[in-house]
Tab-separated table of C-alpha atoms in Angstrom:
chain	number	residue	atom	x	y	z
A	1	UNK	CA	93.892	82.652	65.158
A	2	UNK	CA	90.820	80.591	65.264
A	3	UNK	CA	87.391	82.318	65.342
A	4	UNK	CA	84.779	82.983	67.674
A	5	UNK	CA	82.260	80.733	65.227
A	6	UNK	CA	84.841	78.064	65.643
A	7	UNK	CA	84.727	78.148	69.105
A	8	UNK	CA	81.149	77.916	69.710
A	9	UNK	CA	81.319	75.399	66.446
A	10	UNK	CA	83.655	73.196	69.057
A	11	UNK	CA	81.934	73.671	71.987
A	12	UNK	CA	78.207	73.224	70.600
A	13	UNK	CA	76.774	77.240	71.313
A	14	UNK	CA	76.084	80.428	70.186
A	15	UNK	CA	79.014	83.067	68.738
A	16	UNK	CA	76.882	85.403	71.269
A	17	UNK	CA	77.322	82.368	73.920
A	18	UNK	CA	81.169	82.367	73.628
A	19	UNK	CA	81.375	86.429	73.635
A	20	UNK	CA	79.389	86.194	76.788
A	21	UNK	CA	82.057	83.859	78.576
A	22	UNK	CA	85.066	85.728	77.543
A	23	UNK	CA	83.923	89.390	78.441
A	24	UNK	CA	81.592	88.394	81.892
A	25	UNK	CA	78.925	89.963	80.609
A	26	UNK	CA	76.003	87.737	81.072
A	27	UNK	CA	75.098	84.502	83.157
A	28	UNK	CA	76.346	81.267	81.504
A	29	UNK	CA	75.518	77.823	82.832
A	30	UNK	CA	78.545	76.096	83.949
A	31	UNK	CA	78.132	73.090	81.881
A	32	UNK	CA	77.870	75.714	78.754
A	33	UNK	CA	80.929	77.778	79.933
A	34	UNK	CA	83.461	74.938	80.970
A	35	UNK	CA	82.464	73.728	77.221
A	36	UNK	CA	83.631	77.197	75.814
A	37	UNK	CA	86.666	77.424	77.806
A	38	UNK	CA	87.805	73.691	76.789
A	39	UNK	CA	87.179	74.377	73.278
A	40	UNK	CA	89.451	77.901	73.307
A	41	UNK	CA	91.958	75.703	74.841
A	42	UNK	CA	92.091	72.952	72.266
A	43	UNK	CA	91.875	75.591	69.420
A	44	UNK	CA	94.538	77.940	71.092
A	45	UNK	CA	91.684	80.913	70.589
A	46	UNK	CA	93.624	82.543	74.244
A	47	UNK	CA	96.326	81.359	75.889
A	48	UNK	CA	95.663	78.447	78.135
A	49	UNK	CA	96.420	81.107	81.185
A	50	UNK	CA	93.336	83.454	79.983
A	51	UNK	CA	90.753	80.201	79.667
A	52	UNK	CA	92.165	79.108	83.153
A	53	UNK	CA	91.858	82.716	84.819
A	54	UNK	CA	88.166	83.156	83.738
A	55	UNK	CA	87.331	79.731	85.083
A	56	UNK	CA	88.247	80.883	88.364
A	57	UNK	CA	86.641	84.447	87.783
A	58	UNK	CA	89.933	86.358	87.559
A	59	UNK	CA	91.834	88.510	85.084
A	60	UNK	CA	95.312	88.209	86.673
A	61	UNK	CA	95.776	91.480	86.161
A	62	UNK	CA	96.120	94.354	88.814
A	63	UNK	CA	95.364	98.115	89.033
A	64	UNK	CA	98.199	100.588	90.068
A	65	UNK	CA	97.302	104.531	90.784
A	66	UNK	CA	100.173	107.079	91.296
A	67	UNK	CA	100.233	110.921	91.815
A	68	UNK	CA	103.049	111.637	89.602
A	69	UNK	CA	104.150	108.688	87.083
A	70	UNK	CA	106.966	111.945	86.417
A	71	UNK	CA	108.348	112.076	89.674
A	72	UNK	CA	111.415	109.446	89.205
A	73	UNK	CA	110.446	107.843	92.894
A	74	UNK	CA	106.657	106.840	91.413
A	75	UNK	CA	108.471	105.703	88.474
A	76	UNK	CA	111.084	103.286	89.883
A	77	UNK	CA	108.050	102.198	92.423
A	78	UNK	CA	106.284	101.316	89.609
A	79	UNK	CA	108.493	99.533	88.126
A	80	UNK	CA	109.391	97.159	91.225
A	81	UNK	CA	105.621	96.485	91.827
A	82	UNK	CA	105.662	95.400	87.958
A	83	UNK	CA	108.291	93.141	88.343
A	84	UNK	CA	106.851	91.491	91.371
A	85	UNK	CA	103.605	90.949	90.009
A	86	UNK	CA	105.126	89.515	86.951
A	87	UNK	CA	106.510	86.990	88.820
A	88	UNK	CA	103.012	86.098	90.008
A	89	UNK	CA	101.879	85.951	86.962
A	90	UNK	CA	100.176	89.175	87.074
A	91	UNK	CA	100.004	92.631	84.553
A	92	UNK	CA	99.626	95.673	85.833
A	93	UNK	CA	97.573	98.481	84.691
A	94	UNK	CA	98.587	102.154	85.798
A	95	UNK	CA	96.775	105.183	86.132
A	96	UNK	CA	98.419	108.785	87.077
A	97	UNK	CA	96.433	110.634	88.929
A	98	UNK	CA	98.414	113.752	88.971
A	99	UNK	CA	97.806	114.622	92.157
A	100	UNK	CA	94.157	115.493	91.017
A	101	UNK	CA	91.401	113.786	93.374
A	102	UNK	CA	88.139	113.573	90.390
A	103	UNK	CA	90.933	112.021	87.944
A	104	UNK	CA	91.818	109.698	90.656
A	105	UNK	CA	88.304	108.570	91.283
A	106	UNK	CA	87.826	108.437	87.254
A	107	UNK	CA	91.102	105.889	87.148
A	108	UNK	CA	89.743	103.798	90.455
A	109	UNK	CA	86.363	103.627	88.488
A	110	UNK	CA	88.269	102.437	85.168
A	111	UNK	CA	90.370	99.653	86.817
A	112	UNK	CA	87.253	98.609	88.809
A	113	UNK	CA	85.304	98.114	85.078
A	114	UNK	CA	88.265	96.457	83.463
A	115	UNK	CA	87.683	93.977	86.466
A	116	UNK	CA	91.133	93.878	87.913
A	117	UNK	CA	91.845	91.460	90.852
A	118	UNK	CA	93.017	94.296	92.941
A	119	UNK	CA	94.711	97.854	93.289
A	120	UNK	CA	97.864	98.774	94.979
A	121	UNK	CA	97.462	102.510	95.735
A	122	UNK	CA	99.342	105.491	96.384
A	123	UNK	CA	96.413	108.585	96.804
A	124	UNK	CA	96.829	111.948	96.094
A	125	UNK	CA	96.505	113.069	99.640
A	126	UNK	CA	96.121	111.629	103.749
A	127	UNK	CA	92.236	111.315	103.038
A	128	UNK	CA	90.521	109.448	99.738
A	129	UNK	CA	87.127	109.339	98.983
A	130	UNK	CA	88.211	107.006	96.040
A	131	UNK	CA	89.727	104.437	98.578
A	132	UNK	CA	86.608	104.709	100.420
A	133	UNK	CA	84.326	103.614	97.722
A	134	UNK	CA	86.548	100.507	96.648
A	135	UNK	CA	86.428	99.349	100.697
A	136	UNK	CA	82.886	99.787	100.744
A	137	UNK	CA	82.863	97.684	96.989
A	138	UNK	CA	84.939	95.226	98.376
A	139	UNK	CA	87.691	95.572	96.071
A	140	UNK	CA	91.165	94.642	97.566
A	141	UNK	CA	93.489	97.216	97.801
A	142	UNK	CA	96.649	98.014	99.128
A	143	UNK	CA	97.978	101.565	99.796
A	144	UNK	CA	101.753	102.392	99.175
A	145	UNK	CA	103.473	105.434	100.831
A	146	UNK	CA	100.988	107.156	102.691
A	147	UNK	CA	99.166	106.310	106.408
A	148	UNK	CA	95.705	107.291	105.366
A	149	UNK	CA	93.140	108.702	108.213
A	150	UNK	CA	90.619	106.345	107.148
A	151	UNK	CA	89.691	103.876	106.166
A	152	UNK	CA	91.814	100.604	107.677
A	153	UNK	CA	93.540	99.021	104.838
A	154	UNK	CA	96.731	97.310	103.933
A	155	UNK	CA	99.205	99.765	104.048
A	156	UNK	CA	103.448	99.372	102.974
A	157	UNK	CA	105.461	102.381	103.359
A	158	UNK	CA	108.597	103.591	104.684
A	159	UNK	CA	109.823	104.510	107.901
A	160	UNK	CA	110.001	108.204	107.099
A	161	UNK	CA	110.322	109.316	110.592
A	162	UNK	CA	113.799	107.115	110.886
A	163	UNK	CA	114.857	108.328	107.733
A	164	UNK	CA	114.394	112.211	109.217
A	165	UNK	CA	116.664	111.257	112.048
A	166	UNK	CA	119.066	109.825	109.764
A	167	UNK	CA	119.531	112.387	107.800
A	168	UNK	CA	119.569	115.306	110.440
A	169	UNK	CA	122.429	112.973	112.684
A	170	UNK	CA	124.971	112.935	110.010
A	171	UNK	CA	124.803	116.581	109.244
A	172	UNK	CA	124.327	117.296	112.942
A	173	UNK	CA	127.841	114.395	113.141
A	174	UNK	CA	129.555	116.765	110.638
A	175	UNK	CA	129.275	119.813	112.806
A	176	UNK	CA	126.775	121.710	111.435
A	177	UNK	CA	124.500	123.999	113.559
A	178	UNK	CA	122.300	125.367	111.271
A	179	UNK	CA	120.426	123.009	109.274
A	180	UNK	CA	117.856	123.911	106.670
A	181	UNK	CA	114.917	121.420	106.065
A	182	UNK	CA	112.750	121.747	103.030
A	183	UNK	CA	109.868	119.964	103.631
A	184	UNK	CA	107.176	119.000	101.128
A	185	UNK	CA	103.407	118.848	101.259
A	186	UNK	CA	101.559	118.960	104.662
A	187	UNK	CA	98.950	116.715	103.866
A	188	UNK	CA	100.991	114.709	103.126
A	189	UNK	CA	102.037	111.691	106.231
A	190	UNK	CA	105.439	110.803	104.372
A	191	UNK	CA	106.911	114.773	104.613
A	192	UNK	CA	105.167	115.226	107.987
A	193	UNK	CA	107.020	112.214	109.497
A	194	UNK	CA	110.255	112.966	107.738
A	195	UNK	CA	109.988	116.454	109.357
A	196	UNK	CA	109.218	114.519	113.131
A	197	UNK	CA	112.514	113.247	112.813
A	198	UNK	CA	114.367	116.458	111.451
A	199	UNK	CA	113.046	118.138	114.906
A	200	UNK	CA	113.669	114.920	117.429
A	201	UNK	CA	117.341	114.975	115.971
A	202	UNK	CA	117.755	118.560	116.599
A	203	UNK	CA	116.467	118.093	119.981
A	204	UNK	CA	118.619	114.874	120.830
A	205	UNK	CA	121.979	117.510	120.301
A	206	UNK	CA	120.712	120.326	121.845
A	207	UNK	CA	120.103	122.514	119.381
A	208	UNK	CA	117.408	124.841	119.208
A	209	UNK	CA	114.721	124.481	116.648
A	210	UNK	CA	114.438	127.951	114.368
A	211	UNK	CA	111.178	127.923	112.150
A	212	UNK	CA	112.750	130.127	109.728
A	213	UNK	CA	115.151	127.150	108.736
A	214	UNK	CA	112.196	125.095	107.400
A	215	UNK	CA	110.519	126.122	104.308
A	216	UNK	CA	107.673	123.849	102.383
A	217	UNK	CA	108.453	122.902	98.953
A	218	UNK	CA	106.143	120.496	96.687
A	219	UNK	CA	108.455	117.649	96.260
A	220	UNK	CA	109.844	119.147	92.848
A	221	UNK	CA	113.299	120.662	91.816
A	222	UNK	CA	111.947	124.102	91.522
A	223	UNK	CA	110.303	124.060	94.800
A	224	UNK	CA	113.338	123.234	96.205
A	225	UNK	CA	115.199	125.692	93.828
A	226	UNK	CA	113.073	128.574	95.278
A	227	UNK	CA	113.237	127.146	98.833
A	228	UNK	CA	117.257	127.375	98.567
A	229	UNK	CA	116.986	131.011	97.345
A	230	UNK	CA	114.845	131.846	100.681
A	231	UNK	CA	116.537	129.749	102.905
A	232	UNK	CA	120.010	132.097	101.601
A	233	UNK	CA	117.856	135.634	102.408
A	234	UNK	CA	118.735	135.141	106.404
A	235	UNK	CA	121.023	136.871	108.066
A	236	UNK	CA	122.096	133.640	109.080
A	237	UNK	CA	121.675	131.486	106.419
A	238	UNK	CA	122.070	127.608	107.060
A	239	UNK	CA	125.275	125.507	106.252
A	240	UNK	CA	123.349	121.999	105.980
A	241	UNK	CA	120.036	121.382	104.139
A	242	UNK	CA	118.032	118.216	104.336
A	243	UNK	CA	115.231	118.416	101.438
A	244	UNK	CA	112.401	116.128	101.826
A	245	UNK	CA	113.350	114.394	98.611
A	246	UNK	CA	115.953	113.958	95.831
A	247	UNK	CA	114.201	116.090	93.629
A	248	UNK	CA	114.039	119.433	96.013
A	249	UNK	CA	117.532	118.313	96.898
A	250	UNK	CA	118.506	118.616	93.060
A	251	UNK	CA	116.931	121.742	92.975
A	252	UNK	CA	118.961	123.133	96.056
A	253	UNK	CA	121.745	121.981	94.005
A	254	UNK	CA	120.490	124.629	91.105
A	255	UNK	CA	120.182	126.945	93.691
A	256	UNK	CA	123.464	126.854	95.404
A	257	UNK	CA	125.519	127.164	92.258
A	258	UNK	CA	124.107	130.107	90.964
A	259	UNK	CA	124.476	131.635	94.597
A	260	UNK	CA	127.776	130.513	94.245
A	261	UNK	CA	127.850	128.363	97.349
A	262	UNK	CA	130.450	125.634	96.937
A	263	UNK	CA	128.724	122.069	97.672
A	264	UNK	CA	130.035	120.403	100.402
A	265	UNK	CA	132.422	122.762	101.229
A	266	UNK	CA	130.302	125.746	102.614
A	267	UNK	CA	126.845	124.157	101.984
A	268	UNK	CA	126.043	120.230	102.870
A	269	UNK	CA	123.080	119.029	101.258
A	270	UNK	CA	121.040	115.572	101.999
A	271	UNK	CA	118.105	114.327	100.270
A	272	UNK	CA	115.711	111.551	101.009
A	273	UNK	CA	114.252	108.721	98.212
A	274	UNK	CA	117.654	107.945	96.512
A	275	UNK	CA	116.290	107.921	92.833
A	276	UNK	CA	118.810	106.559	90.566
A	277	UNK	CA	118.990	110.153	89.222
A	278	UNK	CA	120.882	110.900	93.047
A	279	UNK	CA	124.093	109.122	92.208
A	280	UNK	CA	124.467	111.802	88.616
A	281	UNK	CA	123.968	114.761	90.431
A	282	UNK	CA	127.340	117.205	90.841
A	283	UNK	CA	128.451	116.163	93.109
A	284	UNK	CA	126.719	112.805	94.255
A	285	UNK	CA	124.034	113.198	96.289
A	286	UNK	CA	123.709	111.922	99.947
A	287	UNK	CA	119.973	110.325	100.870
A	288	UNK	CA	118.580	108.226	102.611
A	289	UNK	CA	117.015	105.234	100.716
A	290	UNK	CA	113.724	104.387	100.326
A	291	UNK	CA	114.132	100.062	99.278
A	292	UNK	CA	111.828	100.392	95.956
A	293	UNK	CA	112.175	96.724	95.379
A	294	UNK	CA	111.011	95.895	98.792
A	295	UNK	CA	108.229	98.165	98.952
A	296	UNK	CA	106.912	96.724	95.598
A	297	UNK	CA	107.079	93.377	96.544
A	298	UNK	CA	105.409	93.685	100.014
A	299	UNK	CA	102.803	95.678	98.213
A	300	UNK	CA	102.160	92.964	96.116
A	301	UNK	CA	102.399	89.997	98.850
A	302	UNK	CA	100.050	91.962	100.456
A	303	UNK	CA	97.556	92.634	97.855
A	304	UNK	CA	97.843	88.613	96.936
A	305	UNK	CA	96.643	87.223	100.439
A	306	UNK	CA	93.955	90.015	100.163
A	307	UNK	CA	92.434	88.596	97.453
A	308	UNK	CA	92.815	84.842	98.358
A	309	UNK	CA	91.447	85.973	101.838
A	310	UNK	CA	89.602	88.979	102.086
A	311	UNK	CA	88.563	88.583	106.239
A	312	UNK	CA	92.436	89.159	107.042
A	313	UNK	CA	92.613	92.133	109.468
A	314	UNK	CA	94.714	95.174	108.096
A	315	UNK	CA	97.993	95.408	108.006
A	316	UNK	CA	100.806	97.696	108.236
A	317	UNK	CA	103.935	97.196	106.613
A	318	UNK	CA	107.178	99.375	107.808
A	319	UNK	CA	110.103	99.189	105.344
A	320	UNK	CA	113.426	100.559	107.264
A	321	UNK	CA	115.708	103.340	105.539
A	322	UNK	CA	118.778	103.903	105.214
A	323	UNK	CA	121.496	106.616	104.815
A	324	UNK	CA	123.775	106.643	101.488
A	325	UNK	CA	126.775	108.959	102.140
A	326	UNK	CA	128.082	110.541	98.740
A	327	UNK	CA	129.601	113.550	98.218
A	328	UNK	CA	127.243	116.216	98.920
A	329	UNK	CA	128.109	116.083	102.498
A	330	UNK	CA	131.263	116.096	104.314
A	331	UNK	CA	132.772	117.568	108.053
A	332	UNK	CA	132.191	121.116	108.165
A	333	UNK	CA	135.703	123.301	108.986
């Protein structure tokens, strides 16, 4: 690898001069920096990419922050919005927030010194001071999976309310009366809309609406594990469950078995995200889909045409859903 000396040897500077024009850190004259950048091309000091990314004052790279990088839906997000910024010729930088909002405004602060292009961004709850600040910097961002309150960004996410109804249909299809829903966080716009459509379903048949069948849950098995045992402490307990996500679902599962309720037979269960981990479950797990792969890529297009134009209105981005029938649910007797 050729040295910084031999750089500035090339290209008629200053070591300091050179250091300058690689890390942004202080004014070079345009004549001095297209001199540096020709002479790291010649010499192969960066790839030719690099030299031609800082002559137009980008890093290719983009920032991505997620609440739970352990939750199998963040992780197979991440990985779609990966692959479609490879494609671009982008990296991707992530930061897990953990559902915490100071180490979520720590992370937005990191990406925003590392100088990424842009963030795609899926915040800890319906309101983000931290997505606030990077509107007001002018930093394009995109957020995934949540309709925030404020303020009007680019927003993907899926149509959780249509995924609700789906869900509650076929169980309401396969003759069951009393559904359970185990919803997840309230603050949250993805469980609240999810829950919109468990309710419009149950009023499309008829059936009444009993508040003692839905029980909040966190999105993780053992919320839905202890959801499951409460549900099961009514007189009349329910003979369906819809969980807000695969992993409550997999936790109802848990639940079930030790209670020794035979899945589908006297207890259907659908879940909502399809993970990969929802096809290994015993039995298979029915969901509805969330399309990962789409959702990454329009969170990417997005985020692209923000930073080529960054007077484009905001947009909203509705990916449909769809129900997976496996073997978790089937026609009650």
């Amino acid at each position: 690898m050729p040295t910084i000396r031999e750089v500035a040897a090339r290209a008629g500077v200053s070591p300091t001069t050179v250091s300058h024009v690689i890390n942004n850190t202080r004014f070079v004259s345009p004549e001095a920096r297209e001199r540096v950048l020709q002479a790291m091309e010649e010499l192969g000091y960066r790839p030719n990419i690099l030299a031609r990314s800082l002559r137009r004052g980008e890093t290719r790279t983009l920032g991505l922050i997620l609440p739970d990088s352990a939750n199998p839906f963040f992780a197979e997000i991440a990985r779609a919005i990966e692959d479609a910024a490879f494609r671009e010729g982008y990296n991707v930088i992530l930061g897990n927030s953990e559902n915490e909002l100071e180490k979520e405004r720590l992370y937005v602060d990191v990406l925003v010194t590392k100088q990424v292009d842009g963030l795609i961004f899926v915040a800890a709850g319906d309101r983000s001071q931290s997505l606030e600040d990077l509107v007001r910097r002018e930093v394009p961002v995109v957020v995934v999976d949540r309709q925030l309150i404020s303020p009007e960004v680019d927003t993907v996410l899926a149509d959780n309310l249509q995924g609700g109804l789906l869900a509650t249909r076929h169980l309401i299809r396969l003759g069951h009366r009393r559904l359970g829903c185990i919803t997840g966080p309230s603050h949250l716009t993805p469980s609240a809309q999810r829950v919109i459509g468990y309710r419009q379903a149950l009023a499309e048949a008829g059936l009444p609406l009993d508040e003692n069948l839905i029980v909040r849950g966190d999105f993780s098995p053992r919320s839905g594990y202890l959801a499951t045992r409460r549900l099961f402490t009514l007189a009349d307990p329910p003979t369906a469950i819809f969980a807000c996500n695969d992993m409550m679902a997999i936790g109802a599962l848990r639940a079930l078995a030790e209670l020794g309720r035979r899945v589908p037979e006297e207890v259907a269960v659908v879940g909502f995200d399809d993970i990969e981990l929802a096809s290994y479950t015993t039995p298979p797990l029915t969901t509805v889909r969330q399309d990962k792969v789409a959702l990454g890529r329009a969170a990417v297009q997005l985020l692209l045409e923000r930073i080529a134009d960054r007077r484009l209105p905001a947009r909203r981005q509705v990916i449909p859903t769809t129900l997976i029938e496996r073997e978790t649910t089937r026609r009650s007797a």
